[in-house]
mmCIF file of C-alpha atoms in Angstrom:
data_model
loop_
_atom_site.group_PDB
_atom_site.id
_atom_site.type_symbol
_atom_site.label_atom_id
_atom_site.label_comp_id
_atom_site.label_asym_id
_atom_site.label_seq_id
_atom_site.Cartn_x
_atom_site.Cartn_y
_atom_site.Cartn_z
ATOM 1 C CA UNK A 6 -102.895 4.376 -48.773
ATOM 2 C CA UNK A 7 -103.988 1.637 -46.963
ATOM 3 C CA UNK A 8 -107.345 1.595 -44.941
ATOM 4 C CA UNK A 9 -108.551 0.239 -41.574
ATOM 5 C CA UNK A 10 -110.930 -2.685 -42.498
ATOM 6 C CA UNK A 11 -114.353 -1.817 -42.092
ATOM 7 C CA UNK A 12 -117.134 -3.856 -40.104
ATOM 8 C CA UNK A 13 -120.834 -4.194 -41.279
ATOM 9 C CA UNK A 14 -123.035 -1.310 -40.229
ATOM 10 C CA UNK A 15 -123.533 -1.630 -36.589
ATOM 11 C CA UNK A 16 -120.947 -3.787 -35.603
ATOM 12 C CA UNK A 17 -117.953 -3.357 -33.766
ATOM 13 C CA UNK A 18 -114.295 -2.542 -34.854
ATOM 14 C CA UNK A 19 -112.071 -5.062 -35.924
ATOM 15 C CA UNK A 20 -110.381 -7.496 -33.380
ATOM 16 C CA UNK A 21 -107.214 -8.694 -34.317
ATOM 17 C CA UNK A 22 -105.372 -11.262 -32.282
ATOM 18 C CA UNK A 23 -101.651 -11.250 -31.868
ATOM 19 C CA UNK A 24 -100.098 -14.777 -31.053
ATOM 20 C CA UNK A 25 -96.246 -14.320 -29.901
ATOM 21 C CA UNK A 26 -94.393 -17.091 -29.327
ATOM 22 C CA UNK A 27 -90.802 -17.021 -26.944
ATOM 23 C CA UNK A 28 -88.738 -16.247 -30.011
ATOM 24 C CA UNK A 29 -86.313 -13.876 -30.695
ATOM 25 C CA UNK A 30 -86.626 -10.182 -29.565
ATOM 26 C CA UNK A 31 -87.375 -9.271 -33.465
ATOM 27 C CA UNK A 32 -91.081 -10.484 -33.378
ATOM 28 C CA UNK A 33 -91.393 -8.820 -29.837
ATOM 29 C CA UNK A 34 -90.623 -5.601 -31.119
ATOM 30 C CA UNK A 35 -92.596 -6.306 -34.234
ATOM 31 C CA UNK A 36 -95.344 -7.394 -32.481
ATOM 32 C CA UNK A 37 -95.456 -4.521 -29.766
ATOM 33 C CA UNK A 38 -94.900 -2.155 -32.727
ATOM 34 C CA UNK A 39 -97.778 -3.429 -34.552
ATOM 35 C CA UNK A 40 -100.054 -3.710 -31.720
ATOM 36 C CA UNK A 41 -99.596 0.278 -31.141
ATOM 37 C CA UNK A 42 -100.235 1.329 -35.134
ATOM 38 C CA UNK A 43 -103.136 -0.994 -35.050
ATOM 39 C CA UNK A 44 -104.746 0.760 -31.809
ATOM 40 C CA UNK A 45 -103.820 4.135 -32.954
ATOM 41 C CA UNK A 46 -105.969 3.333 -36.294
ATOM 42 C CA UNK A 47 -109.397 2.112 -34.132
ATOM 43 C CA UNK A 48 -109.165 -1.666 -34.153
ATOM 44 C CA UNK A 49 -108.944 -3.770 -30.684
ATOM 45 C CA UNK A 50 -105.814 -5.633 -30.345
ATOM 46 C CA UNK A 51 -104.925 -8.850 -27.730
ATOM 47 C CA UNK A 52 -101.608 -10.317 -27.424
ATOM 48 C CA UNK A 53 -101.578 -13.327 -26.623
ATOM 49 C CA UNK A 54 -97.902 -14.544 -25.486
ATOM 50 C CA UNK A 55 -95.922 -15.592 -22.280
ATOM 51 C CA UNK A 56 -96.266 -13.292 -19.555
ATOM 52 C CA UNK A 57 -92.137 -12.178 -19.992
ATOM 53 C CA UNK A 58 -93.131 -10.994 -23.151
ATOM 54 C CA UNK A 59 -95.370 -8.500 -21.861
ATOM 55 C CA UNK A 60 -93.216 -7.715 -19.251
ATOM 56 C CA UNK A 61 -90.361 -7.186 -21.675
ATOM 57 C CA UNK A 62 -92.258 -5.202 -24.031
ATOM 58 C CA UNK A 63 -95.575 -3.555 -22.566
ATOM 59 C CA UNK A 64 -98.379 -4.542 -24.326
ATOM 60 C CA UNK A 65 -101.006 -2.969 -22.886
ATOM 61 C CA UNK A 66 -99.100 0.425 -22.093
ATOM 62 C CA UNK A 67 -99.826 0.355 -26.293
ATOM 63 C CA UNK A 68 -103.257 0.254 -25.616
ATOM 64 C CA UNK A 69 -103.302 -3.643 -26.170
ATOM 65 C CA UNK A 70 -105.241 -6.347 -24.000
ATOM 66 C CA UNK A 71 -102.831 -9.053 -22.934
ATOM 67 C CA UNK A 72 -103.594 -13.130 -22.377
ATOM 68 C CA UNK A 73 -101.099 -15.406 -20.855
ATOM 69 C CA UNK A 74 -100.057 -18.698 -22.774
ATOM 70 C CA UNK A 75 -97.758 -19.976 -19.628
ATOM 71 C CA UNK A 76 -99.758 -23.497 -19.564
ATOM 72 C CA UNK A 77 -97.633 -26.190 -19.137
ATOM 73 C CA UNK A 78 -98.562 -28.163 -21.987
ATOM 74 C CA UNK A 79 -99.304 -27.303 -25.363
ATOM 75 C CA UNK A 80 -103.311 -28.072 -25.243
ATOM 76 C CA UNK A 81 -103.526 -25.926 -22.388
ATOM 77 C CA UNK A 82 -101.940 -22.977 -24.182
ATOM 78 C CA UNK A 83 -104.655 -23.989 -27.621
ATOM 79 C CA UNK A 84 -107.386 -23.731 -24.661
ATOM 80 C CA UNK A 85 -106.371 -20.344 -23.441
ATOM 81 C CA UNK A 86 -105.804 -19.047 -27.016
ATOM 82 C CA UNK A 87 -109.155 -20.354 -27.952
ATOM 83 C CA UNK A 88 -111.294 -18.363 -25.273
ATOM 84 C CA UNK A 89 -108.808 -15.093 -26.072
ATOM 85 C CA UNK A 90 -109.593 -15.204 -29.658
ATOM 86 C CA UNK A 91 -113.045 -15.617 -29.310
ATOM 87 C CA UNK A 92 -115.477 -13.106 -31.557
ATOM 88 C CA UNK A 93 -112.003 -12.243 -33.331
ATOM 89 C CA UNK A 94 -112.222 -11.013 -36.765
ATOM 90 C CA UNK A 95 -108.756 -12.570 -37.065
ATOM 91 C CA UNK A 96 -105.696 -13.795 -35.675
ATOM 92 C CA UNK A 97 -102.113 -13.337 -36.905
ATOM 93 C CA UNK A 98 -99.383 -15.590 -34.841
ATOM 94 C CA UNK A 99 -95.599 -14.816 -35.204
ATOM 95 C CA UNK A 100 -93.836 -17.941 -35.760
ATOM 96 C CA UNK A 101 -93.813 -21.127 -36.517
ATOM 97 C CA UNK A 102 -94.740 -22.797 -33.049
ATOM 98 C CA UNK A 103 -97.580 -19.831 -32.427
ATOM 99 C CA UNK A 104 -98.830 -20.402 -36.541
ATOM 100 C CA UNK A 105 -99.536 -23.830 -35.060
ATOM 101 C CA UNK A 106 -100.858 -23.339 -31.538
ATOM 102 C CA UNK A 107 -103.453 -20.857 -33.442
ATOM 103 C CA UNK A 108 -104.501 -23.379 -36.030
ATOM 104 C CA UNK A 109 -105.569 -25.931 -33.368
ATOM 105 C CA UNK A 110 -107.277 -23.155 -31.533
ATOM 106 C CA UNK A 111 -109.473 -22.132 -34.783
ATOM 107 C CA UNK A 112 -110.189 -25.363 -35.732
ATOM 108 C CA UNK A 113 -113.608 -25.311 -36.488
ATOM 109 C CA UNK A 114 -114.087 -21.810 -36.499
ATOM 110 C CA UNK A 115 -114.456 -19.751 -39.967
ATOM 111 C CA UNK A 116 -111.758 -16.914 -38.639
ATOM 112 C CA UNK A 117 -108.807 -15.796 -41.003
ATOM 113 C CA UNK A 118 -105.129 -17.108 -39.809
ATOM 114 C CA UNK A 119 -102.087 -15.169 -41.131
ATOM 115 C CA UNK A 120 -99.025 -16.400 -40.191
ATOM 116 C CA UNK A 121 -95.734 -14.270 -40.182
ATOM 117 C CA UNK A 122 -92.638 -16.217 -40.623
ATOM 118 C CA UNK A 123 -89.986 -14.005 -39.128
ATOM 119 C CA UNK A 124 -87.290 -17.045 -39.344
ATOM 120 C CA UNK A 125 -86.041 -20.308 -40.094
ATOM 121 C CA UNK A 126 -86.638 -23.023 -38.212
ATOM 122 C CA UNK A 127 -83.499 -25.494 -38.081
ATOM 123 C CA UNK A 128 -84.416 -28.385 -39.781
ATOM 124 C CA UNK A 129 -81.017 -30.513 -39.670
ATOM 125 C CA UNK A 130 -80.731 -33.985 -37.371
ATOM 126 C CA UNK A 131 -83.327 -35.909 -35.842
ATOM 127 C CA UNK A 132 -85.714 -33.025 -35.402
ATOM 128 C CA UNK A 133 -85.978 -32.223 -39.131
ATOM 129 C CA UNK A 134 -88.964 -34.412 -40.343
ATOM 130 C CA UNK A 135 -90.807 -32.858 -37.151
ATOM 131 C CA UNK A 136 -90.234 -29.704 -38.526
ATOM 132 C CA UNK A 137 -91.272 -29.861 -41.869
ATOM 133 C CA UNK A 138 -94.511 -31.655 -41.459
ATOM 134 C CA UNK A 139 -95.094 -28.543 -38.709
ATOM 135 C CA UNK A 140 -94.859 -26.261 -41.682
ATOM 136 C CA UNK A 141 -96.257 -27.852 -43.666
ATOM 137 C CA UNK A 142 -99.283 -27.809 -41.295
ATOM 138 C CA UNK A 143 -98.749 -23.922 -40.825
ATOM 139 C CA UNK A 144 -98.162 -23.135 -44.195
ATOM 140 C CA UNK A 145 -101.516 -25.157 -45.850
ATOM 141 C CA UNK A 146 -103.821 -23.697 -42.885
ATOM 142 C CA UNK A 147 -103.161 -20.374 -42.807
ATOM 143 C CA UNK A 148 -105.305 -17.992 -45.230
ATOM 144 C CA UNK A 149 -101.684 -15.708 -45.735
ATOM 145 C CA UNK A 150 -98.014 -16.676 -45.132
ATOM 146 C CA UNK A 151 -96.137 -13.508 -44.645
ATOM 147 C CA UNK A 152 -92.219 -13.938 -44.861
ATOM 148 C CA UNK A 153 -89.213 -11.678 -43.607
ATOM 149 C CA UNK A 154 -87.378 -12.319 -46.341
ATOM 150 C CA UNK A 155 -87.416 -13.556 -49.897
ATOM 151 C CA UNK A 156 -85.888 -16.819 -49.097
ATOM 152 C CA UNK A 157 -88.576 -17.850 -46.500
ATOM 153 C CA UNK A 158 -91.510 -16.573 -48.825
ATOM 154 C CA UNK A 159 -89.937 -19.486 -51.012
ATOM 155 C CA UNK A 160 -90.081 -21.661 -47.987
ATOM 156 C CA UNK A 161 -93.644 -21.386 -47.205
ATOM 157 C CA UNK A 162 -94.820 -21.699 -51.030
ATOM 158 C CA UNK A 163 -92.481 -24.811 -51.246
ATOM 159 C CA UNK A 164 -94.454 -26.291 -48.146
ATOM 160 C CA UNK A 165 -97.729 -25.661 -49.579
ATOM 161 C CA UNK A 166 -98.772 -21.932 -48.847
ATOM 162 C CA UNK A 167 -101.552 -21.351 -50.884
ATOM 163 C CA UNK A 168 -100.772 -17.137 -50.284
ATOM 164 C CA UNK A 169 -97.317 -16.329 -49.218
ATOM 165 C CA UNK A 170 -95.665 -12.853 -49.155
ATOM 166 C CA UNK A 171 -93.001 -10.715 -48.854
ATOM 167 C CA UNK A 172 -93.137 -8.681 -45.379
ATOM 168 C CA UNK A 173 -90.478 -6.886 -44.525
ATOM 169 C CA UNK A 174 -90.755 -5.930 -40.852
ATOM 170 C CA UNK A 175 -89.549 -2.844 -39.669
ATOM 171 C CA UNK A 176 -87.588 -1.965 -35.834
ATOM 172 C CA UNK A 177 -88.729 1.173 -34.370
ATOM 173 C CA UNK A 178 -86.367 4.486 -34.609
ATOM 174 C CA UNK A 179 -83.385 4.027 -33.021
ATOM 175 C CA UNK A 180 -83.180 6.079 -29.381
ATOM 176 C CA UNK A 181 -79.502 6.630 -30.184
ATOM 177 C CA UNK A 182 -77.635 7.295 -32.662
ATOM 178 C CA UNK A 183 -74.271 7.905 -33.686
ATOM 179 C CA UNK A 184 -71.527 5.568 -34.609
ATOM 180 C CA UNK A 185 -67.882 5.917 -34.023
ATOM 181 C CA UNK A 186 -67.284 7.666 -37.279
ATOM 182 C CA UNK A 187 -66.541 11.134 -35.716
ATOM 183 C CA UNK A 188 -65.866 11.978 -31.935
ATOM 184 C CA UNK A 189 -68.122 10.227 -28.941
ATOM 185 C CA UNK A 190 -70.223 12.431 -26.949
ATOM 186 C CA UNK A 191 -69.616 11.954 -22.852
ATOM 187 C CA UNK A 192 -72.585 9.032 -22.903
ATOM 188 C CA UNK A 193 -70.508 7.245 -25.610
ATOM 189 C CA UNK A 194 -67.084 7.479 -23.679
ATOM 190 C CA UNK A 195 -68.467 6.592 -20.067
ATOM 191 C CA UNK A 196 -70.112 3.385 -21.911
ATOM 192 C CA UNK A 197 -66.841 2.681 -23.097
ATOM 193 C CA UNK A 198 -64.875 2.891 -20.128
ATOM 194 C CA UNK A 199 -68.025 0.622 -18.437
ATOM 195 C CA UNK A 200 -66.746 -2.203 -20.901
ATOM 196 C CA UNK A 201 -62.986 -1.658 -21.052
ATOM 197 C CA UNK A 202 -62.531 -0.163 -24.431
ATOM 198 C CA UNK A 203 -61.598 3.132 -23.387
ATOM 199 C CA UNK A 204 -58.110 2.790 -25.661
ATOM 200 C CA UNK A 205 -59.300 -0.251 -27.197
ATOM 201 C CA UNK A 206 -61.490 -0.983 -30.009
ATOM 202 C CA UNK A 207 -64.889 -1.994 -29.574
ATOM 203 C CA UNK A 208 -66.611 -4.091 -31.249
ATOM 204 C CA UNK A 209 -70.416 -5.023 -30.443
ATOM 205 C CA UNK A 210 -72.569 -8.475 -30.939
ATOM 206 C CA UNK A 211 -75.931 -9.043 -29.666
ATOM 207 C CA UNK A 212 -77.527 -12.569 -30.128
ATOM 208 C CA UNK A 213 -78.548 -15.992 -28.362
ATOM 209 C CA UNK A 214 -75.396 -17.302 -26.573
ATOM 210 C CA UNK A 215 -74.847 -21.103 -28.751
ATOM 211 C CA UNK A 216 -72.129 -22.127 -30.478
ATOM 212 C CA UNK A 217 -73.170 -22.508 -33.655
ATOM 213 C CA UNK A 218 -73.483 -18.688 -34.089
ATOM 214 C CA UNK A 219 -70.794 -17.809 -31.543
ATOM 215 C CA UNK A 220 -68.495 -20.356 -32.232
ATOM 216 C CA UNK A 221 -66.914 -18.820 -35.703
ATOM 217 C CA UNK A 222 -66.851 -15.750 -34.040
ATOM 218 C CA UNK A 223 -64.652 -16.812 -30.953
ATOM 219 C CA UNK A 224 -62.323 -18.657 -33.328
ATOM 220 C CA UNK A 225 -62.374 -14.822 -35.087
ATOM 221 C CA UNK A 226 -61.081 -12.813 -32.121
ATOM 222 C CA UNK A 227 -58.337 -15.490 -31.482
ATOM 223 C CA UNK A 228 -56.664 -13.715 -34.216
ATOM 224 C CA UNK A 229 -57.431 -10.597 -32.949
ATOM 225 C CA UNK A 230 -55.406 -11.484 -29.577
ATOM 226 C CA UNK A 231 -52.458 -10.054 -31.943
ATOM 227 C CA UNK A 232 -53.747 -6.727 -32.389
ATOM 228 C CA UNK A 233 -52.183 -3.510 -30.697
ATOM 229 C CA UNK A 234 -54.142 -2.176 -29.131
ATOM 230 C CA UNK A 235 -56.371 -5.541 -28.840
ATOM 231 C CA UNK A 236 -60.240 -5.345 -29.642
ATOM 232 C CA UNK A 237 -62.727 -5.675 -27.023
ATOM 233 C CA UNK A 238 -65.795 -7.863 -28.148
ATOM 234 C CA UNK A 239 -68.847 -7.559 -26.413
ATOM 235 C CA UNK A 240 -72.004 -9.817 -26.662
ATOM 236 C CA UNK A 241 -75.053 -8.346 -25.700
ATOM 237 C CA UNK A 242 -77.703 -11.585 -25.016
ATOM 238 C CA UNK A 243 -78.389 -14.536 -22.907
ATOM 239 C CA UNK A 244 -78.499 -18.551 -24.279
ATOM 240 C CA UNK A 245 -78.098 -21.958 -23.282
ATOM 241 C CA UNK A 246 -74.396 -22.072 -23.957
ATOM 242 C CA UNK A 247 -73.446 -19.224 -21.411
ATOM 243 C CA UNK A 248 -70.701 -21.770 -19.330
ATOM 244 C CA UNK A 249 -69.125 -23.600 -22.070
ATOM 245 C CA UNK A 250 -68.786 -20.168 -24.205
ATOM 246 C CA UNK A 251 -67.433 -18.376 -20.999
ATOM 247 C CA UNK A 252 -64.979 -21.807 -20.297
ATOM 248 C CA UNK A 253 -63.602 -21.290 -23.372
ATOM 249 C CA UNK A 254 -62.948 -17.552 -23.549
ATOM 250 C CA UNK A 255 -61.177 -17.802 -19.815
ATOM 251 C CA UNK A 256 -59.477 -21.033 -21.173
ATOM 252 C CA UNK A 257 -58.612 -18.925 -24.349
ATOM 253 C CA UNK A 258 -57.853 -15.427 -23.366
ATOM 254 C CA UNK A 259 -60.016 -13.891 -25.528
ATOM 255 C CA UNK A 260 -60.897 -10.665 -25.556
ATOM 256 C CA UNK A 261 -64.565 -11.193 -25.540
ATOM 257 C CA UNK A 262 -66.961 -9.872 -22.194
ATOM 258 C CA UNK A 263 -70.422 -11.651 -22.426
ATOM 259 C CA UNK A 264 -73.045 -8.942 -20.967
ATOM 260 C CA UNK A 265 -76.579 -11.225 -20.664
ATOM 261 C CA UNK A 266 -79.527 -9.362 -21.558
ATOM 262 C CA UNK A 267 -79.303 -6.080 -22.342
ATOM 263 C CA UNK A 268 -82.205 -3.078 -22.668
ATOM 264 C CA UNK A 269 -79.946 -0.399 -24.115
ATOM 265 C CA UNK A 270 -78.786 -2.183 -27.267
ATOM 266 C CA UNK A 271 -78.717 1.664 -29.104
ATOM 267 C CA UNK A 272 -76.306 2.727 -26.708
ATOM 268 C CA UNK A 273 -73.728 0.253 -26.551
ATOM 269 C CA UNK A 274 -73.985 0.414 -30.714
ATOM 270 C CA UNK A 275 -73.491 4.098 -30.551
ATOM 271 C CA UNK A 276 -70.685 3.875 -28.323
ATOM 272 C CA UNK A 277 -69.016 0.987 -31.149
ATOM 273 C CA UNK A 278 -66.602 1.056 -33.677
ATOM 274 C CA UNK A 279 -67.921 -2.074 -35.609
ATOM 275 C CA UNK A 280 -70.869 -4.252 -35.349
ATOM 276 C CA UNK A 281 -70.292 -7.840 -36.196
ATOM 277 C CA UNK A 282 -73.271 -10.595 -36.913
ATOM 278 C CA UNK A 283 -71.967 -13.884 -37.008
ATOM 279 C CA UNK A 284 -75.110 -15.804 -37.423
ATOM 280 C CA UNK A 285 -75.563 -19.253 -39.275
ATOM 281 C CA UNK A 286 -78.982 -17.573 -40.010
ATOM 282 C CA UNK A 287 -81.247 -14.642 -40.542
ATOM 283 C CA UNK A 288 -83.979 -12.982 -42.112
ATOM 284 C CA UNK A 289 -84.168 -9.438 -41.344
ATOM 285 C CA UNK A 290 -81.636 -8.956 -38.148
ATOM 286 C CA UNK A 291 -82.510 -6.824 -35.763
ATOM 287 C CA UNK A 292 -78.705 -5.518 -35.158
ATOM 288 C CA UNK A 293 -78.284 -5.453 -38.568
ATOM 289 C CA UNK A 294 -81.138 -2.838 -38.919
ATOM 290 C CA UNK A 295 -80.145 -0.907 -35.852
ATOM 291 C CA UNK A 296 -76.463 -0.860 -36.620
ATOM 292 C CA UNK A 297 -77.152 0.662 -39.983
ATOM 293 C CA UNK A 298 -79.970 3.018 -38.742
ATOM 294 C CA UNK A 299 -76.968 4.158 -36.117
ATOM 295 C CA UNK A 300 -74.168 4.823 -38.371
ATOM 296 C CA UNK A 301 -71.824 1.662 -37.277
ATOM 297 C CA UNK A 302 -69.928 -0.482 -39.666
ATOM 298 C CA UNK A 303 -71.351 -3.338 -40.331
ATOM 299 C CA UNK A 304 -69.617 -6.995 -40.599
ATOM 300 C CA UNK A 305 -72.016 -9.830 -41.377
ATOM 301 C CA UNK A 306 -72.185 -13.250 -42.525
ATOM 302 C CA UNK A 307 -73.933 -13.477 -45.881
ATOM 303 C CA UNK A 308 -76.863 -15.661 -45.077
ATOM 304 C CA UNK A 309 -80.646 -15.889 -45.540
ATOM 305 C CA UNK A 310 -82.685 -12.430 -45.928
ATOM 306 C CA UNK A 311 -78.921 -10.327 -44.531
ATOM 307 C CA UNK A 312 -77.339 -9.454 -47.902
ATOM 308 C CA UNK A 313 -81.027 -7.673 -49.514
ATOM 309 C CA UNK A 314 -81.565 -5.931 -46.507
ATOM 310 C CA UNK A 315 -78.157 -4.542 -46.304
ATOM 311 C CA UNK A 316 -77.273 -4.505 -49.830
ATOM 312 C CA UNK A 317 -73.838 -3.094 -50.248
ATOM 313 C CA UNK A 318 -73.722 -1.030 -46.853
ATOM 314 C CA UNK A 319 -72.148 -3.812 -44.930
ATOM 315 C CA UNK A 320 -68.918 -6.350 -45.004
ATOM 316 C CA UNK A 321 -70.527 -9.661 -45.936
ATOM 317 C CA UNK A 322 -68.420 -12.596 -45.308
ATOM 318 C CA UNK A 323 -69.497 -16.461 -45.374
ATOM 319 C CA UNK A 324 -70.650 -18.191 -42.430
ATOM 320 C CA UNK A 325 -68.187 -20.542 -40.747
ATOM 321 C CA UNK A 326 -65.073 -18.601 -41.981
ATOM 322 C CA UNK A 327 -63.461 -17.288 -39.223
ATOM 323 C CA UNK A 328 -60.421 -15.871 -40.748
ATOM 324 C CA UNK A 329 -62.649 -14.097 -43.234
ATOM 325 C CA UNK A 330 -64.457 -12.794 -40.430
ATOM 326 C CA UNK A 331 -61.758 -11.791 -38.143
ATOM 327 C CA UNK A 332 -59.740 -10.270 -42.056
ATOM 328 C CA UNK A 333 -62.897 -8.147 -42.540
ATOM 329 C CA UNK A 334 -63.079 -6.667 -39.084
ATOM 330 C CA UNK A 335 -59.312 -5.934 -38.867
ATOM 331 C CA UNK A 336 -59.411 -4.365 -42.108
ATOM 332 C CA UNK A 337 -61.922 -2.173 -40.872
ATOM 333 C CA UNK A 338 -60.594 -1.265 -37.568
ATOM 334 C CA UNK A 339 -57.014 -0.241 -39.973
ATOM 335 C CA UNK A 340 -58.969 1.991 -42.381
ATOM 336 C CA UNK A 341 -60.511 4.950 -40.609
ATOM 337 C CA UNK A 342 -62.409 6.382 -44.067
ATOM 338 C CA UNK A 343 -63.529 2.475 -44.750
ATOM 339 C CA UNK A 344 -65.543 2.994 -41.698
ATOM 340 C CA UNK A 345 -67.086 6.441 -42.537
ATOM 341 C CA UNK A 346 -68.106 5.755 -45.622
ATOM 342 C CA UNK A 347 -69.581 2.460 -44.770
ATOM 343 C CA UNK A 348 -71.565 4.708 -41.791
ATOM 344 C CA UNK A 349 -72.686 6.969 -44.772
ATOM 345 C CA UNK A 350 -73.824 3.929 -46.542
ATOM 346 C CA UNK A 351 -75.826 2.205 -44.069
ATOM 347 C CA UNK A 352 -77.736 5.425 -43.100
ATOM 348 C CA UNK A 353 -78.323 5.741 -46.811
ATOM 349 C CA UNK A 354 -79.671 2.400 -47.265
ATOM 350 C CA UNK A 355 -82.103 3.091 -44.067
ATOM 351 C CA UNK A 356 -83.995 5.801 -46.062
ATOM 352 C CA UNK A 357 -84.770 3.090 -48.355
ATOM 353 C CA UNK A 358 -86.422 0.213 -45.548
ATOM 354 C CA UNK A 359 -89.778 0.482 -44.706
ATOM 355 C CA UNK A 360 -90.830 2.523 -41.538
ATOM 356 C CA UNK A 361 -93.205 1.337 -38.676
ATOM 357 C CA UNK A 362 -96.157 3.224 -40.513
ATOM 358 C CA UNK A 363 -94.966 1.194 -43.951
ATOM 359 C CA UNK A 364 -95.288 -1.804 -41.948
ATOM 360 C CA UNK A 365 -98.810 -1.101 -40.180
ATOM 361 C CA UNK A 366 -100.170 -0.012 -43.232
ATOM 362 C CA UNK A 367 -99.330 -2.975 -45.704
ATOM 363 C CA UNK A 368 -100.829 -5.368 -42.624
ATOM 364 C CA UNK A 369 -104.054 -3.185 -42.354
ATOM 365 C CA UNK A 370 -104.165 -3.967 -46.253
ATOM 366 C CA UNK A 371 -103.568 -7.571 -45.747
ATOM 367 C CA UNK A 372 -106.470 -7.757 -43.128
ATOM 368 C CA UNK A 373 -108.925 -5.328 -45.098
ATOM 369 C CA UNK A 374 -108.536 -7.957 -47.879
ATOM 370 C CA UNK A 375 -108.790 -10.668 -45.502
ATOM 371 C CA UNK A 376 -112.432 -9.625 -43.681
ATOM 372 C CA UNK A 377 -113.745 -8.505 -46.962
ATOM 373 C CA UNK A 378 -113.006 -11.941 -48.505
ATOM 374 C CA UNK A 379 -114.442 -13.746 -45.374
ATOM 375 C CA UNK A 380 -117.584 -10.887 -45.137
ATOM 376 C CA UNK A 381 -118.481 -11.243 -48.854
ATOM 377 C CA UNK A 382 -117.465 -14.988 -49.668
ATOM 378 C CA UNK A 383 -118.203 -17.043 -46.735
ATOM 379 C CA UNK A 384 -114.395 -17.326 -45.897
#
């Protein structure tokens, strides 16, 4: 069992800043998560993020303090970081862009940096050589790189991480539950008559609305224009790419609503008959997790950290195949039993992931070992 790291006789508890970025909603609900473990076991915990993070995820209702990094520029947001995290015992940032904002805010100081990596940052075009020399940066500064997945642990060693580990981060239990493997409850049937799939299958995305991860999948339910009854595809999310997705699914006919942001991502899962992830990337996907903690088959693209968390509990299928991807959904929507026992699967592979409490307690270690390093060594 892990324990909550210990301050010198007559000094107060630990203070351990969080650094969120405007990433993904994984690291939010990591981060708001952690924040609440970490309180519950006696140490004092400030967030420091955009102000939409806290309103999206309630910081302080965890017992948290909260500082705004809305500055304009980048050394305004160091500046504000620097004053939050001052006295810290340490400070963990989630992401790449927050790993570096909290490097140029310790400079100087002799205060641990951990870094979680919670995905991959595209380095293809122009941009690339930026990118790398930023981890780079991150990776050699930071006292502990913790990855997602196996394949960005390899990433942060290959960049010059003098500690990098495997993390996995855990979601928090699902508030529904379900899947479409036996008969919907009322909730699940009015949700499906809200989005049209009252006689139709439905089949349920959430992600960032850009091409390069909807794109395959739009080419996907072209084919499934053919189907009687026809599929519903829903996409639960908001992204830059909004009006030329939406141009082309009018232009189309495709059978594909796009929702914007959504708070009741359980629900709409619970009411579904498959889940589908199209990404081009992913460490440890949020809808993969909550689709197989909620019983709902499971069609993925085989990419980063997706096929070890989901082992064989899911329909993999490579990225930028659309006909594999629309093949692997129809096949499941045509074999009833497919669908169960993939249900039965995921749920089985669930009891297997870390919980919340896993996850709390192997960071508590990683910051025990931290301060008594720094405490006894000098840092």
């Amino acid at each position: 069992m892990s324990t909550t790291p210990v301050p010198p006789h007559g000094q107060p508890s630990l203070h351990a800043v969080q650094v969120l970025g405007k990433g993904g909603s994984g690291s939010g609900v990591h981060v708001r998560s952690l924040s609440a473990g970490l309180v519950a076991r006696g140490l004092r915990v400030t967030v420091c993020g955009p102000w939409s993070a806290e309103i999206g995820y309630g910081f302080t209702e965890a017992g948290a303090g909260f500082a705004a990094l809305d500055a304009l520029t980048d050394a305004g947001s160091v500046a504000s970081l620097r004053s939050a995290s001052l006295g810290a015992g340490l400070v963990h940032a989630h992401g790449l862009r927050s790993g570096l904002l909290a490097a140029m805010a310790l400079r100087g100081r002799r205060v641990p940096l951990i870094v979680t990596w919670h995905t991959a940052v595209d380095t293809d075009g122009a941009r690339a050589p930026v990118v790398r020399l930023m981890e780079r940066k991150v990776a050699r500064t930071a006292s502990i790189v913790l990855g997602a997945s196996s394949d960005l642990v390899d990433r942060a060693r290959a960049r010059g991480a003098r500690d990098a580990r495997l993390a996995p981060v855990a979601v928090p239990a699902p508030r529904a539950a379900g899947g479409r493997d036996g008969a919907g409850d009322g909730d699940e049937q009015k949700a499906r008559a809200e989005l049209g799939a009252v006689e139709r299958p439905l089949l349920v995305t959430v992600g960032r609305l850009e091409t390069t991860g909807l794109g395959p999948l739009l080419d996907a339910a072209r084919r499934w224009r053919a189907l009687d009854p026809q599929p519903v595809l829903v996409v639960a999310g908001e992204g830059p790419d909004r009006a030329p997705l939406q141009r082309r699914i009018e232009a189309e006919g495709l059978p594909v609503r796009l929702l914007g942001r959504r708070d009741d991502v359980p629900e709409l899962l619970a009411a579904a008959d498959v889940a589908v992830l199209s990404s081009r990337w992913e460490a440890r996907s949020l809808l993969a997790q909550e689709a197989l903690h909620a019983g709902v088959p499971l069609v993925a693209t085989a990419v980063g950290g997706v096929p070890e968390l989901v082992g064989d509990a899911a329909e993999l299928v490579p990225y930028g195949d659309p006909e594999a991807l629309a093949d692997a959904v129809t096949g499941l929507l045509a074999d009833p039993a497919r669908r169960v026992a993939l249900a039965a699967a995921g749920r089985a592979r669930t009891a297997g992931w870390p919980t919340e409490d896993d996850t709390v307690g192997h960071v508590l270690s990683v910051y025990d070992e931290l301060v008594q390093t720094f405490w006894c060594h000098g840092g």
